[in-house]
mmCIF file of C-alpha atoms and ligand atoms in Angstrom:
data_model
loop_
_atom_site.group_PDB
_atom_site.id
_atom_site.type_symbol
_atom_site.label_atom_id
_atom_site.label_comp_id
_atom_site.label_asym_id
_atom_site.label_seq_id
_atom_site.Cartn_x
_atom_site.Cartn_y
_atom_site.Cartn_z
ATOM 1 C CA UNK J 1 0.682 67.175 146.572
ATOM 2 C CA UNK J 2 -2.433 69.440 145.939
ATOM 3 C CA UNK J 3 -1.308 72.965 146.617
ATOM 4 C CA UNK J 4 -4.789 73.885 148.206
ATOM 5 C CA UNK J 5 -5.398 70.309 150.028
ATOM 6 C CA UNK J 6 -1.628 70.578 151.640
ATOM 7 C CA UNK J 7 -2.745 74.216 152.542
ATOM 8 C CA UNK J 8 -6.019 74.045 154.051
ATOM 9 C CA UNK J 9 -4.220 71.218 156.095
ATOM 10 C CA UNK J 10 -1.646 73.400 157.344
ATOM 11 C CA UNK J 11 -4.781 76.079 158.486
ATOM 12 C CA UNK J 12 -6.425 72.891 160.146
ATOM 13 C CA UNK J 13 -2.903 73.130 162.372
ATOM 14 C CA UNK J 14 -2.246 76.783 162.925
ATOM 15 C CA UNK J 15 -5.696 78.004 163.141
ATOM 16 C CA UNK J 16 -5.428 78.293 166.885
ATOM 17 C CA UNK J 17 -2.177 80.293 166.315
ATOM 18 C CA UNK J 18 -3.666 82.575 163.532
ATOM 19 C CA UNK J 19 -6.355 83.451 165.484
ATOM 20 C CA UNK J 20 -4.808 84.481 168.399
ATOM 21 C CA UNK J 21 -1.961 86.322 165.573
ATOM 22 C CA UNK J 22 -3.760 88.043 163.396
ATOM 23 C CA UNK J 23 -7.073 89.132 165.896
ATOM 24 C CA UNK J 24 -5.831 93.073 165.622
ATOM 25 C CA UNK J 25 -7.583 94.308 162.705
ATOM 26 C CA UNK J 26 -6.923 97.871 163.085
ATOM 27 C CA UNK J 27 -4.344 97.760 160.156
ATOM 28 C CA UNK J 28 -7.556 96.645 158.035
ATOM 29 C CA UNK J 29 -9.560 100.354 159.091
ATOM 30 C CA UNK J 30 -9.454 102.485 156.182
ATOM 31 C CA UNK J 31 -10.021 99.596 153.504
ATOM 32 C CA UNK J 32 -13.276 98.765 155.936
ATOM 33 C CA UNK J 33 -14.175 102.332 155.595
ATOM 34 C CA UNK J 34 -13.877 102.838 151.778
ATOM 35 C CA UNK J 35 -15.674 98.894 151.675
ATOM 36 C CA UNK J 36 -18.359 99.745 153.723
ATOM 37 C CA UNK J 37 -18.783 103.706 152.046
ATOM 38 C CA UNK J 38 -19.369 102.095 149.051
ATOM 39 C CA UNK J 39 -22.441 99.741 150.229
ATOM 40 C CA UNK J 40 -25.764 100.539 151.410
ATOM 41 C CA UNK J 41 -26.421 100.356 154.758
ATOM 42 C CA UNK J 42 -27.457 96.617 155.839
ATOM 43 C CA UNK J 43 -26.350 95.326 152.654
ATOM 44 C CA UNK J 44 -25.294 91.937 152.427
ATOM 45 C CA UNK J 45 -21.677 90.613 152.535
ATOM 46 C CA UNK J 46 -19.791 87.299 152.150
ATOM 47 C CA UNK J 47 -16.408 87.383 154.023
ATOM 48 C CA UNK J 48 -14.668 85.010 151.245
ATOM 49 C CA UNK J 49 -11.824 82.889 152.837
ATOM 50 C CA UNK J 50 -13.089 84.251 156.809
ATOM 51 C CA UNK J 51 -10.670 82.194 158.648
ATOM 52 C CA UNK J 52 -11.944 82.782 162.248
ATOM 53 C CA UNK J 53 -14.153 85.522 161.571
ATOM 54 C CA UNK J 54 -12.437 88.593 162.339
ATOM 55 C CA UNK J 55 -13.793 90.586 159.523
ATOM 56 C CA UNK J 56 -17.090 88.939 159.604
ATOM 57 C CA UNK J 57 -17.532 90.277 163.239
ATOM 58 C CA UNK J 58 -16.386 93.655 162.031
ATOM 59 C CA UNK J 59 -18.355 93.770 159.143
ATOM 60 C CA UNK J 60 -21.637 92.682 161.426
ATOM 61 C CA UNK J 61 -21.005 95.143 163.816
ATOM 62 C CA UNK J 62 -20.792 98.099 160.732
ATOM 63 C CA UNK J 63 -24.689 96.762 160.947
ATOM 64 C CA UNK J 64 -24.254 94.619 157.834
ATOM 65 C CA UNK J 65 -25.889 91.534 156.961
ATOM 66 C CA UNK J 66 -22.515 89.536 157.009
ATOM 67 C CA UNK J 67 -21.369 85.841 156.838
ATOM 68 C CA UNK J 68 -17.877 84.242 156.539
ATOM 69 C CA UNK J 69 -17.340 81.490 154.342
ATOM 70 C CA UNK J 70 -14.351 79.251 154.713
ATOM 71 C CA UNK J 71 -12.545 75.910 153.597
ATOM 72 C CA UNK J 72 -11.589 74.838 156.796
ATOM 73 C CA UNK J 73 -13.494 74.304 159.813
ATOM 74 C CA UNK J 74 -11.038 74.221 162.037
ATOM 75 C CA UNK J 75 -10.359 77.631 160.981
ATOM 76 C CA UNK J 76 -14.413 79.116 161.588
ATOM 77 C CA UNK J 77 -13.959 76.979 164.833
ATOM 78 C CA UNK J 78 -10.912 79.188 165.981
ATOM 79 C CA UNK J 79 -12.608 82.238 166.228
ATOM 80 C CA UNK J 80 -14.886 81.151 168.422
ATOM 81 C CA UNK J 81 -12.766 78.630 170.953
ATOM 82 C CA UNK J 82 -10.132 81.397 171.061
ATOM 83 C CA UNK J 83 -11.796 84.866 170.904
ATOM 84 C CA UNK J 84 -15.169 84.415 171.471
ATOM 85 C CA UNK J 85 -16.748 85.484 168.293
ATOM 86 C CA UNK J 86 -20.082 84.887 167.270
ATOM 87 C CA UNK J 87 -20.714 86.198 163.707
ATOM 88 C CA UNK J 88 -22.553 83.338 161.059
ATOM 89 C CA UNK J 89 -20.003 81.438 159.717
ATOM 90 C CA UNK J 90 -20.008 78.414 156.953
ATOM 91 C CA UNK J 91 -17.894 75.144 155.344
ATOM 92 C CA UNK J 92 -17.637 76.179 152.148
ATOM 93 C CA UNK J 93 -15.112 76.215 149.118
ATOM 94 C CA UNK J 94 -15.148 80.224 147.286
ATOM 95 C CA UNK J 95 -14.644 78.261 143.973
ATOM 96 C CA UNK J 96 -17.949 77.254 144.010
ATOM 97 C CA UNK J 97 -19.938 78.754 146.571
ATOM 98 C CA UNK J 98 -23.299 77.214 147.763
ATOM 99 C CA UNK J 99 -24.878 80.412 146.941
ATOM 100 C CA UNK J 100 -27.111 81.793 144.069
ATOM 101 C CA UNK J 101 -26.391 84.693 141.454
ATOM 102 C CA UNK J 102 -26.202 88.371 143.003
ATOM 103 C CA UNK J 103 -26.810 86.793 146.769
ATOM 104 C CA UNK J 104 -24.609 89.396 147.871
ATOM 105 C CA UNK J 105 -23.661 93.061 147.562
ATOM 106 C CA UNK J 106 -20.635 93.158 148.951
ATOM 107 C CA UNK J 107 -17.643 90.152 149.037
ATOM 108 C CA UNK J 108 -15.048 90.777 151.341
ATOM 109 C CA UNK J 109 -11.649 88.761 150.167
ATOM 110 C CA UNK J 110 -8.841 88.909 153.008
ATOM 111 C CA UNK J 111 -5.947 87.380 152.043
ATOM 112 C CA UNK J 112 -8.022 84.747 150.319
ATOM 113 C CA UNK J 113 -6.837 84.417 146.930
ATOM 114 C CA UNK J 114 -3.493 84.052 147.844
ATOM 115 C CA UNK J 115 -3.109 80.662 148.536
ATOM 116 C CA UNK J 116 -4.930 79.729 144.656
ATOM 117 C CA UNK J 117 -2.814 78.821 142.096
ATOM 118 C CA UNK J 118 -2.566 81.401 139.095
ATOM 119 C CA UNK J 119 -4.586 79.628 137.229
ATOM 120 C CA UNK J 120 -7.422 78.757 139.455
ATOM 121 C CA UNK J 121 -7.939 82.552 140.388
ATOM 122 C CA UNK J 122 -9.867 83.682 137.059
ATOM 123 C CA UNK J 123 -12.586 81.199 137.866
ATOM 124 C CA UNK J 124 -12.556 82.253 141.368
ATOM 125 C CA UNK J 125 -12.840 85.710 140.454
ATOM 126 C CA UNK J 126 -15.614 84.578 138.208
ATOM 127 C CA UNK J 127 -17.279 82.980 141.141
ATOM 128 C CA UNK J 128 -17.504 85.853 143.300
ATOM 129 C CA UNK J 129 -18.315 87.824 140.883
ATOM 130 C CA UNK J 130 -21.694 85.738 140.095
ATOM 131 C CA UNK J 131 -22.672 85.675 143.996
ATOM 132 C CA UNK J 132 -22.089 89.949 143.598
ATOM 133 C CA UNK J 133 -25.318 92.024 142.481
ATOM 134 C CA UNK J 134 -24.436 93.961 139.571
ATOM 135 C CA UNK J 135 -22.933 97.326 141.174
ATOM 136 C CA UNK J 136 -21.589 95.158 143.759
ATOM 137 C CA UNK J 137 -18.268 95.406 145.946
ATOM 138 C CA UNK J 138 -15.570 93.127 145.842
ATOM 139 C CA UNK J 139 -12.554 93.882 148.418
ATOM 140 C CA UNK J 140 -9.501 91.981 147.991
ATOM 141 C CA UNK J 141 -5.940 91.376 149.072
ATOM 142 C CA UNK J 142 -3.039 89.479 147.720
ATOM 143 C CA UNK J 143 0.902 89.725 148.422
ATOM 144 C CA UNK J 144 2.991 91.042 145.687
ATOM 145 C CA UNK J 145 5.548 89.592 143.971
ATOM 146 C CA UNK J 146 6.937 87.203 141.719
ATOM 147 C CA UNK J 147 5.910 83.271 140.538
ATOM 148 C CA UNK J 148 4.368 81.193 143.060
ATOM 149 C CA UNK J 149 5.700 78.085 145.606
ATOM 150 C CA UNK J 150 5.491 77.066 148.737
ATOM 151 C CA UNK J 151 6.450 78.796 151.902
ATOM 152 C CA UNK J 152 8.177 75.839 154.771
ATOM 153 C CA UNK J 153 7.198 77.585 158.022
ATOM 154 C CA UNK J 154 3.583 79.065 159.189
ATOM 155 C CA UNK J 155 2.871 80.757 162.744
ATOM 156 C CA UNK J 156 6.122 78.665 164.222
ATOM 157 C CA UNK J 157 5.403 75.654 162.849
ATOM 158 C CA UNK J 158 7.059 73.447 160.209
ATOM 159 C CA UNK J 159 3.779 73.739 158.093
ATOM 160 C CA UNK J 160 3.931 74.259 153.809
ATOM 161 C CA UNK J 161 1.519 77.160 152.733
ATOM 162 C CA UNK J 162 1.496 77.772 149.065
ATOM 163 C CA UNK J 163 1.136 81.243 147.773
ATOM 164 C CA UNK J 164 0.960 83.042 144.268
ATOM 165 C CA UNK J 165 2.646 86.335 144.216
ATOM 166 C CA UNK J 166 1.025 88.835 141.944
ATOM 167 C CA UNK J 167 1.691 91.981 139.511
ATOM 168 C CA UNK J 168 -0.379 94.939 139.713
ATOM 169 C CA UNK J 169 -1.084 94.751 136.182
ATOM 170 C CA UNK J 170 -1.833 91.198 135.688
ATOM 171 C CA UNK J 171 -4.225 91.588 139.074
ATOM 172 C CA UNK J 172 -6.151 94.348 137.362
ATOM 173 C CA UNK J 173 -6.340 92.269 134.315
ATOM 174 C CA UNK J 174 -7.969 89.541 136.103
ATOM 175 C CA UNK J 175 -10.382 91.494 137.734
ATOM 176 C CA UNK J 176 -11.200 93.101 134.724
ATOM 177 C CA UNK J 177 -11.599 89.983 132.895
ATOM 178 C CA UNK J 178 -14.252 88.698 135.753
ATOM 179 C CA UNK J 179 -16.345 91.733 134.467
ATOM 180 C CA UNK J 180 -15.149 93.731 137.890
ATOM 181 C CA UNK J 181 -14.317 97.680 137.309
ATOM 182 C CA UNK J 182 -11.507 99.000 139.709
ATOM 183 C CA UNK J 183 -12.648 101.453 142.123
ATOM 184 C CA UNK J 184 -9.332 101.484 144.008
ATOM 185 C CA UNK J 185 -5.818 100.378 144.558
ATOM 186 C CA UNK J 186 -2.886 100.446 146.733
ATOM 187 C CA UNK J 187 0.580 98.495 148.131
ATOM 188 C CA UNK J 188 1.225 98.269 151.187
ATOM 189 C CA UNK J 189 4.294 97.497 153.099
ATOM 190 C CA UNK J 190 4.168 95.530 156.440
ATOM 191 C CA UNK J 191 7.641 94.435 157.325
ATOM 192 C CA UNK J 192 9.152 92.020 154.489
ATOM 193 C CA UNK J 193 5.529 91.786 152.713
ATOM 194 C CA UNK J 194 3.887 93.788 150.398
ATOM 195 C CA UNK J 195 -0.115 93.784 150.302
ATOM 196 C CA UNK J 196 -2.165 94.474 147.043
ATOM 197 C CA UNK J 197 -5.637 95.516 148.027
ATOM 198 C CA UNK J 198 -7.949 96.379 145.386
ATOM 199 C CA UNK J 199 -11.442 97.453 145.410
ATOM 200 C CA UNK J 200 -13.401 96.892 142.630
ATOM 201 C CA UNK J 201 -17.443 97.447 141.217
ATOM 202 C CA UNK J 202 -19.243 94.079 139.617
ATOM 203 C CA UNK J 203 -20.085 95.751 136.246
ATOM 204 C CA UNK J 204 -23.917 95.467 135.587
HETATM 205 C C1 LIG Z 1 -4.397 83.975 155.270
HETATM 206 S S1 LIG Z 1 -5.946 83.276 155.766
HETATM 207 C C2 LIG Z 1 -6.982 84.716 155.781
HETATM 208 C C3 LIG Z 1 -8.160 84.595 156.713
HETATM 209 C C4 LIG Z 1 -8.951 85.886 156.926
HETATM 210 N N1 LIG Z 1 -9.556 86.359 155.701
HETATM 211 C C5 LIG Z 1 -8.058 86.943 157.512
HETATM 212 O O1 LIG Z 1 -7.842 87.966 156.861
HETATM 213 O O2 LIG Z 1 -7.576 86.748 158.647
HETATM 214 C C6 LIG Z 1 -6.478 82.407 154.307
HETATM 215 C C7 LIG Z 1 -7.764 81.664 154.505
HETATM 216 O O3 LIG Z 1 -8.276 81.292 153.228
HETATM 217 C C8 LIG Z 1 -8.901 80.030 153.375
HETATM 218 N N2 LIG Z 1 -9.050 79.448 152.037
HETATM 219 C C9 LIG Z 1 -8.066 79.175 151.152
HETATM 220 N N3 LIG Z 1 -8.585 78.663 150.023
HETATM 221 C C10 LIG Z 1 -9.945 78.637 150.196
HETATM 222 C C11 LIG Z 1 -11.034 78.222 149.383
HETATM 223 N N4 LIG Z 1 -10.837 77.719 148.158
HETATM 224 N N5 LIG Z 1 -12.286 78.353 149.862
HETATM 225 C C12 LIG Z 1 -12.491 78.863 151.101
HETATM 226 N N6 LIG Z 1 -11.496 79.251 151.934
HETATM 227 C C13 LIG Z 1 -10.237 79.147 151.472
HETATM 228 C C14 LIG Z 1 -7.990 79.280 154.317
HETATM 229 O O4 LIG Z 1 -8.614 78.175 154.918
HETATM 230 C C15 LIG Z 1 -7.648 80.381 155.315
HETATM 231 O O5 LIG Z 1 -8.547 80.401 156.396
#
């Protein structure tokens, strides 16, 4: 089985669940604020792997020019059946976004990466990088640890989600390697997971 196809068809299950789990994005505040300190006012910014929106909605609100991209559609859908939220979202796969070079300024990443397998994240990386202006932002998040495989349960449900686990150091080699200069770092604890967020400048 595909790790990503098997994924997104777990989100196509859950999505109603996630939304209505994950809609407190308080936790997210300070990486928002040292984001959105780093861009221009207005600027524009691609919420990479949106799910329902959440972030997009924050991120318009901040008075940015913001749109959420996202494999699955039932996933954009959820946001809005479930919570009401109306921020510009679109189908769309952030390996190969339907977008041209430096569309953006900022790329917000949320948990995104995490379901790629190792080796499909350099090109990924790659990807957002070419949608980024140079000076651009990227924000992302990943869960630390070790290998990669599949997790059995999601949001109650007997639903496979794969995820790669990273390093530190081989996540700061990858963004380096994408031609992205790290602006800021940090792990995170919340309960058994640990979060890798990263900030980092598209050189240029
Ligand atoms: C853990 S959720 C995070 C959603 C949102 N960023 C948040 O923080 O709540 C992961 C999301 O990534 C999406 N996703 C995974 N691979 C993707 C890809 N290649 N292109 C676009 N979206 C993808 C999934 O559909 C899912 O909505």
């Amino acid at each position: 089985v595909n790790e990503l196809t098997q994924t997104i068809a777990t989100y196509a299950q859950i999505a109603g669940a996630y939304a209505r789990a994950r809609q407190d994005r308080a936790p997210l505040k300070p990486h928002f604020e040292r984001f959105a300190a780093l861009l221009e006012p207005g600027g524009r910014v691609l919420d990479a792997g949106s799910g329902p929106g959440f972030d997009t909605a924050v991120l318009q609100s901040a008075g940015f020019r913001a749109l959420g991209l996202d494999l699955s559609w039932q996933m954009l859908r959820a946001g809005r059946d479930e919570l009401g939220l109306c921020a510009p979202l679109v189908q769309g796969d952030l390996r190969a976004l339907p977008f041209g070079a430096g569309s953006f300024d900022g790329v917000w990443a949320c948990a995104a990466l995490l379901h790629l397998p190792r080796t499909a994240v350099a090109p990924a990386l790659g990807e957002l990088r070419r949608v980024l202006a140079g000076g651009g932002v990227l924000y992302l998040s990943v869960q630390q640890g070790e290998g990669e495989g599949w997790q059995p349960r999601a949001y109650g449900q007997a639903r496979p989600r794969f995820f790669t686990y990273w390093q530190p150091a081989a996540l700061d080699a990858a963004l380096a390697a994408a031609g992205l200069r790290p602006n800021y770092a940090s792990a995170e604890a919340a309960g058994p997971t640990v979060w890798l967020n990263r900030l980092a400048r598209a050189a240029g």
